[in-house]
GROMACS .gro file of C-alpha atoms in nm:
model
  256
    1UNK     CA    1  11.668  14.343  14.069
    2UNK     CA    2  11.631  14.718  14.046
    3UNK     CA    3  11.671  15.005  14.246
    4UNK     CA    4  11.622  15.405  14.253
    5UNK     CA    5  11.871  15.584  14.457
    6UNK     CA    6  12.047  15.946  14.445
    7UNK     CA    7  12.378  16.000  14.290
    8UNK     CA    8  12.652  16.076  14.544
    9UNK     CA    9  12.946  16.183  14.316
   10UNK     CA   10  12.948  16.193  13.944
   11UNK     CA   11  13.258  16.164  13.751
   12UNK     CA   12  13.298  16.187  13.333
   13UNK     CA   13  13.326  15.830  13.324
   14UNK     CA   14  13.120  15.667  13.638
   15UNK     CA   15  12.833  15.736  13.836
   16UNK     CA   16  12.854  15.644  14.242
   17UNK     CA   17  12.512  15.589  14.407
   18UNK     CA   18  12.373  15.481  14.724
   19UNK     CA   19  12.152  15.194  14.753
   20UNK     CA   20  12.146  15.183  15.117
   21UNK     CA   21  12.360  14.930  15.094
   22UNK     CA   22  12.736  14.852  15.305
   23UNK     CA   23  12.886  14.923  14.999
   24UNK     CA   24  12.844  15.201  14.733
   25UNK     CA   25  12.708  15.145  14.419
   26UNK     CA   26  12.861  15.250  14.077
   27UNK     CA   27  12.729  15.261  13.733
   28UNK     CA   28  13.013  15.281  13.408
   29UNK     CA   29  12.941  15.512  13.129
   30UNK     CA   30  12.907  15.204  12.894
   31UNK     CA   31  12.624  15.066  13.157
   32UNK     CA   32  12.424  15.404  13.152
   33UNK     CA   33  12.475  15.538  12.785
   34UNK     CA   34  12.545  15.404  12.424
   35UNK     CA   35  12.701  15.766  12.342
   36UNK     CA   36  13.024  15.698  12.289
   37UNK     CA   37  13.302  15.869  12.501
   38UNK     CA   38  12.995  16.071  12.652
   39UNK     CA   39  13.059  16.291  12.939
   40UNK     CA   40  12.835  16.210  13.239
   41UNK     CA   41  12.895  16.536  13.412
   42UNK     CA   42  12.701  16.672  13.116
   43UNK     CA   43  12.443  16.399  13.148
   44UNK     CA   44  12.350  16.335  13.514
   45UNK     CA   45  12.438  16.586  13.833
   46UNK     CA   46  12.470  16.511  14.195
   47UNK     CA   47  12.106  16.490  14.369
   48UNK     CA   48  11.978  16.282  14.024
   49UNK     CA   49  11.741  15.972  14.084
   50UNK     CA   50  11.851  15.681  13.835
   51UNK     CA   51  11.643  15.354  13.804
   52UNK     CA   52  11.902  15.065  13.761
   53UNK     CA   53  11.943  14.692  13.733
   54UNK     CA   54  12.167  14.536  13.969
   55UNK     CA   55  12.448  14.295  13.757
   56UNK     CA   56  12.662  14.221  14.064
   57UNK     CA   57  12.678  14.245  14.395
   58UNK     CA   58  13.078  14.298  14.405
   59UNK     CA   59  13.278  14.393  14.085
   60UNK     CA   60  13.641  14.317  14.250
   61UNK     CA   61  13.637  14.628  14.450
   62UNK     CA   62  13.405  14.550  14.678
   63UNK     CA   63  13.093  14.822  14.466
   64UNK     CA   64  12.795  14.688  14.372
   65UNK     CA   65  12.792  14.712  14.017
   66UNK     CA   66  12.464  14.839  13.833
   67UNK     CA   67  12.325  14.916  13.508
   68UNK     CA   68  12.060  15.164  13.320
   69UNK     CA   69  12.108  15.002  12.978
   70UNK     CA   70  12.062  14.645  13.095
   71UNK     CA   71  11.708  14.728  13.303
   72UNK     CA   72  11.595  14.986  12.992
   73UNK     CA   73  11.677  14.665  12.771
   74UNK     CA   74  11.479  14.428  12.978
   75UNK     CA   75  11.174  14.670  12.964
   76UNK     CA   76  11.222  14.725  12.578
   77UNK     CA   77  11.240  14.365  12.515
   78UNK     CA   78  10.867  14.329  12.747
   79UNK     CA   79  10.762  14.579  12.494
   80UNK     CA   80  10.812  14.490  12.193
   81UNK     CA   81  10.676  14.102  12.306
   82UNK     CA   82  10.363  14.270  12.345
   83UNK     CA   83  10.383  14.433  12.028
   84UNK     CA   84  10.485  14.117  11.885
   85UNK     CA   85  10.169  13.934  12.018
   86UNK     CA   86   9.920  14.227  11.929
   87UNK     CA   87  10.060  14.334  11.580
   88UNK     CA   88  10.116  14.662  11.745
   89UNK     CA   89  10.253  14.958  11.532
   90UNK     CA   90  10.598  15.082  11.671
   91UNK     CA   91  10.810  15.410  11.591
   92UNK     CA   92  11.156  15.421  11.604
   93UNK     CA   93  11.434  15.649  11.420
   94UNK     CA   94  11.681  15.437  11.202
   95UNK     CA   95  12.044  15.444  11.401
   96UNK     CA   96  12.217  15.187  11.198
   97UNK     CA   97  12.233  15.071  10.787
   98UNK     CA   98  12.357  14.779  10.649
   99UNK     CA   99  12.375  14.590  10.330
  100UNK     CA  100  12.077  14.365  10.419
  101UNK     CA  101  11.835  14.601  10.590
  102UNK     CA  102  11.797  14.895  10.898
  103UNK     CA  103  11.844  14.875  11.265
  104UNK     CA  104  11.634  15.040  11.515
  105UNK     CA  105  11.622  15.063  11.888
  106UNK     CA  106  11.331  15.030  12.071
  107UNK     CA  107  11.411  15.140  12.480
  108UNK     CA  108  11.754  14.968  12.432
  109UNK     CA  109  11.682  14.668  12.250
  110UNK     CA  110  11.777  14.681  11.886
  111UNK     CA  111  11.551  14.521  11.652
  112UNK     CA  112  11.635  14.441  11.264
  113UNK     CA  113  11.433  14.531  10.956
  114UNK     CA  114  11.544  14.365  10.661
  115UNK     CA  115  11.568  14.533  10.315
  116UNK     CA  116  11.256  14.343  10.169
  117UNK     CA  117  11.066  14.449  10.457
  118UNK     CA  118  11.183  14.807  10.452
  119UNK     CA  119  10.911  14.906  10.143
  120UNK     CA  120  10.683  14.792   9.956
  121UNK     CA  121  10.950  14.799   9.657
  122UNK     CA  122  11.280  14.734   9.604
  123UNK     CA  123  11.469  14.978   9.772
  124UNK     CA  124  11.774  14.995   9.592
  125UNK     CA  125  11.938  15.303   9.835
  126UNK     CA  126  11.886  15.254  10.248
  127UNK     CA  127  12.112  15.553  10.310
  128UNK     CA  128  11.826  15.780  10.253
  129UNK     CA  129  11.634  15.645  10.585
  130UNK     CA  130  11.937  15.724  10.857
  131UNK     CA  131  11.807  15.881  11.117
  132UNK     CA  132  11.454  15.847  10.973
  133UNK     CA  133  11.146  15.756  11.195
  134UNK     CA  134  11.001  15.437  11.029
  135UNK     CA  135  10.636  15.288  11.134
  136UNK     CA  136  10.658  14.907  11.171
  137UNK     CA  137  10.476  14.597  11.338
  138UNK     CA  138  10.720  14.264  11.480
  139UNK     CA  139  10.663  14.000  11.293
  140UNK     CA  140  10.933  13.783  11.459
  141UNK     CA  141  11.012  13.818  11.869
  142UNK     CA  142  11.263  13.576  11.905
  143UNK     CA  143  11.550  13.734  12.192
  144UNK     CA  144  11.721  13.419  12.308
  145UNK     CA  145  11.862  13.400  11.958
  146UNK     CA  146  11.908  13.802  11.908
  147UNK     CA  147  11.658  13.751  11.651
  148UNK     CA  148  11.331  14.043  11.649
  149UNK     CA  149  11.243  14.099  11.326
  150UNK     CA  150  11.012  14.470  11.181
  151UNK     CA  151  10.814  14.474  10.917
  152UNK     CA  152  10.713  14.808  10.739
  153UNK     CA  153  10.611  14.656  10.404
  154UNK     CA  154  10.321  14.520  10.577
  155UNK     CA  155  10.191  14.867  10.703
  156UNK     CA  156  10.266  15.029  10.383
  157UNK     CA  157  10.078  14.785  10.162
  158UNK     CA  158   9.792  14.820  10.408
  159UNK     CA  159   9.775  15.197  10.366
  160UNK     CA  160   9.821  15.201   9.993
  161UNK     CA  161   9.502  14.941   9.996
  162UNK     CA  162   9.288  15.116  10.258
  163UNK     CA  163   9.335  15.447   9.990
  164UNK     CA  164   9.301  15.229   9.718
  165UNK     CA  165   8.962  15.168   9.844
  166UNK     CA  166   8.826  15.498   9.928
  167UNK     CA  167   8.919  15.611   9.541
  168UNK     CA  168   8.739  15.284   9.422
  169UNK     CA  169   8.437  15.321   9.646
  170UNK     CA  170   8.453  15.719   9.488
  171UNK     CA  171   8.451  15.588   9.132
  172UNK     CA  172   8.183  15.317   9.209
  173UNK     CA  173   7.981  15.627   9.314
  174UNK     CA  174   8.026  15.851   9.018
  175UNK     CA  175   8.056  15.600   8.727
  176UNK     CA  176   8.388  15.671   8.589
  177UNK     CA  177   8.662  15.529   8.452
  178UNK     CA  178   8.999  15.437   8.658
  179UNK     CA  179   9.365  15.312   8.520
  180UNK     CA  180   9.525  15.033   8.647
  181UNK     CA  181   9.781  14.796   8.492
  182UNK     CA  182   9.751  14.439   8.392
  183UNK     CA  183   9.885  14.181   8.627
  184UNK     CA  184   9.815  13.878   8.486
  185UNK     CA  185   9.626  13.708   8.234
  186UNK     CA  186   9.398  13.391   8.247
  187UNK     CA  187   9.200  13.204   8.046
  188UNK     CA  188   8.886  13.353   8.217
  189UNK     CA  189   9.004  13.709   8.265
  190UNK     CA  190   9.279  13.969   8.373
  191UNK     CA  191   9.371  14.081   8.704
  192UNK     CA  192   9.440  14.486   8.705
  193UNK     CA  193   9.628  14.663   9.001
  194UNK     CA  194   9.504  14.962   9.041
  195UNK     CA  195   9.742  15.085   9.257
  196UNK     CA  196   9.708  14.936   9.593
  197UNK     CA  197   9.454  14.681   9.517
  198UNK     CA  198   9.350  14.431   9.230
  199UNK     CA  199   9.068  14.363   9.089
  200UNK     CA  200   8.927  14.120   8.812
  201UNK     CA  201   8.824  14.203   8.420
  202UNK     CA  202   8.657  13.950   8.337
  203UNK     CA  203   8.635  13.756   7.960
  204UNK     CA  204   8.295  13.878   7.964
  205UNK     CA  205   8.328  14.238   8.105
  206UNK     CA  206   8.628  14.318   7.816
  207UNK     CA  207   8.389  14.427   7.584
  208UNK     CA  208   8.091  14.471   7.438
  209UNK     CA  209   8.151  14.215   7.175
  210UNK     CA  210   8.292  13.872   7.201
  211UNK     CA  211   8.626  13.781   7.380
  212UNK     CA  212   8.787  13.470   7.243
  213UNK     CA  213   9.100  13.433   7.437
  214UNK     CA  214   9.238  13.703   7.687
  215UNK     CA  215   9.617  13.669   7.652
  216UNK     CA  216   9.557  13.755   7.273
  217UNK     CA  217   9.408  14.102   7.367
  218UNK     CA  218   9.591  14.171   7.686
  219UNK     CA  219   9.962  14.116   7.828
  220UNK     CA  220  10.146  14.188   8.145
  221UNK     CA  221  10.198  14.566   8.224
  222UNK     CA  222   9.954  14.699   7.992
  223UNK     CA  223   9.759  15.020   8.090
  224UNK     CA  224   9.401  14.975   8.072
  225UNK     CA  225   9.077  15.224   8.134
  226UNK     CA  226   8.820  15.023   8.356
  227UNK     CA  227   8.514  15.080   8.584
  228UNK     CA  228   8.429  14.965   8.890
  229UNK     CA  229   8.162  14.771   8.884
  230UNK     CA  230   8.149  14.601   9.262
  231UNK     CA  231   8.327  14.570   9.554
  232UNK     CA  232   8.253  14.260   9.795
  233UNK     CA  233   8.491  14.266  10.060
  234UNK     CA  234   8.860  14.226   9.920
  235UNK     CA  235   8.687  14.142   9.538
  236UNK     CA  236   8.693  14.394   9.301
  237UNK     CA  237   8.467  14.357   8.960
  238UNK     CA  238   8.608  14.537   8.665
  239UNK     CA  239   8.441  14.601   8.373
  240UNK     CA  240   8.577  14.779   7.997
  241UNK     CA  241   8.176  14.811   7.888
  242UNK     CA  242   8.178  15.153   7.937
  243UNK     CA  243   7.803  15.303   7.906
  244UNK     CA  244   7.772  15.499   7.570
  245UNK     CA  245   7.804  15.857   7.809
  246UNK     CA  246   8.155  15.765   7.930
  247UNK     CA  247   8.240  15.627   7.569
  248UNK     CA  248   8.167  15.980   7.429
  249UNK     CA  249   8.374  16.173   7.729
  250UNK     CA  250   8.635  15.969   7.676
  251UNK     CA  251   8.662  15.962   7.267
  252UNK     CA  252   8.657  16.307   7.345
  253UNK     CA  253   8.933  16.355   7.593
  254UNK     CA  254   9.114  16.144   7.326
  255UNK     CA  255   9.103  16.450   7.034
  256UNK     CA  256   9.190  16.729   7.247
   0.00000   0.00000   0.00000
């Protein structure tokens, strides 16, 4: 249950309230703010309406005993199902660090991002994002167990590939060469990332003469020229048979 009523007296540590009910109604400073040792005088003044949750009808003193957090907590918990269910993207400032990852509150409802879902690389230092606003989707809404999990790797990578693809559809256009680095090598070809998204050199795009065996001309982390050659969907088609043009600007790049 919830209720919005006036303040009747405000004191540093409790608020007293009428609910129209026999009894007054009080609110703790632990129930209305996580600020700790806040003053409510400085917070909340006589006159105030305050939306609340009701937590018991008598606390021992005969008040009804309500709370902000609790209701605000409720309402954050509502939201962030609904991100959960529609991959929604949140923004919230980083109020805690720990060894495994960042904590962020959403309306009063704290929810965890590990440290391999922080980035999109290993982020050796989480100091640096205290009190930073991160973007992030839930990828696990689980609050009987305390257990709602963000995910900002999953935004970041999508970014990085959306540009990715706006420079690659650009170089498809003009016909000229982009770097990337060698993933991994097959028997049938290497896979280049070129930064953001990877694409596939194949045996018979690696040169103009004949390929024998991949893994004896490439390796893992090499830098390599390439051109675009198509994009279908999520599959990019490399290509090192540069046209004799590019050859020439680039043999010429290569003296100065």
């Amino acid at each position: 249950r919830s209720c919005i009523r006036s303040g009747i007296a405000v004191k540093e540590d409790e608020i007293v309230l009428n609910i129209g009910y026999k009894a007054d109604a009080v609110i703790s400073r632990n129930e209305f703010t996580n600020i700790p040792n806040a003053n409510l005088c400085d917070l909340v003044k006589v006159g105030d309406e305050i939306e609340a949750k009701v937590v018991k009808m008598n606390d021992g003193e005969g008040q009804v005993q309500l709370s902000v957090r609790k209701l605000q907590a409720e309402r954050g918990s509502k939201v962030l199902e609904d991100a959960f269910e529609n991959k929604t993207v949140l923004k919230a400032v980083v109020t805690e660090i720990s060894t495994g990852g960042l904590s962020v509150v959403v309306d009063q409802t704290r929810v965890f991002i590990p440290a391999s879902l922080v980035s999109d690389v290993y982020e050796k230092n989480l100091e640096k994002y205290k009190g930073q606003e991160v973007e992030f989707i839930v990828t696990e809404f689980n609050p009987k167990k305390h257990r709602i999990i963000g995910n900002c790797k999953e935004l970041i990578i999508e970014k990085k590939k959306k540009i990715a693809g706006r420079a690659l559809r650009k170089a498809l256009r003009l016909v000229r060469p982009v770097e990337g680095t060698v993933k991994n090598v097959t028997d049938f070809g290497a896979f280049v990332d070129l930064g953001g998204a990877d694409g596939l050199l194949h045996i018979s795009e690696m040169s103009w003469g004949r390929i024998e065996n991949p893994k004896k001309v490439f390796k893992s982390g090499d830098k390599v020229k390439v051109l675009v050659k198509a994009i279908d969907g999520n599959r990019i088609a490399l290509s090192m048979k540069f046209p004799e043009e590019i050859r020439g600007r680039m043999q010429k790049r290569s003296l100065q």
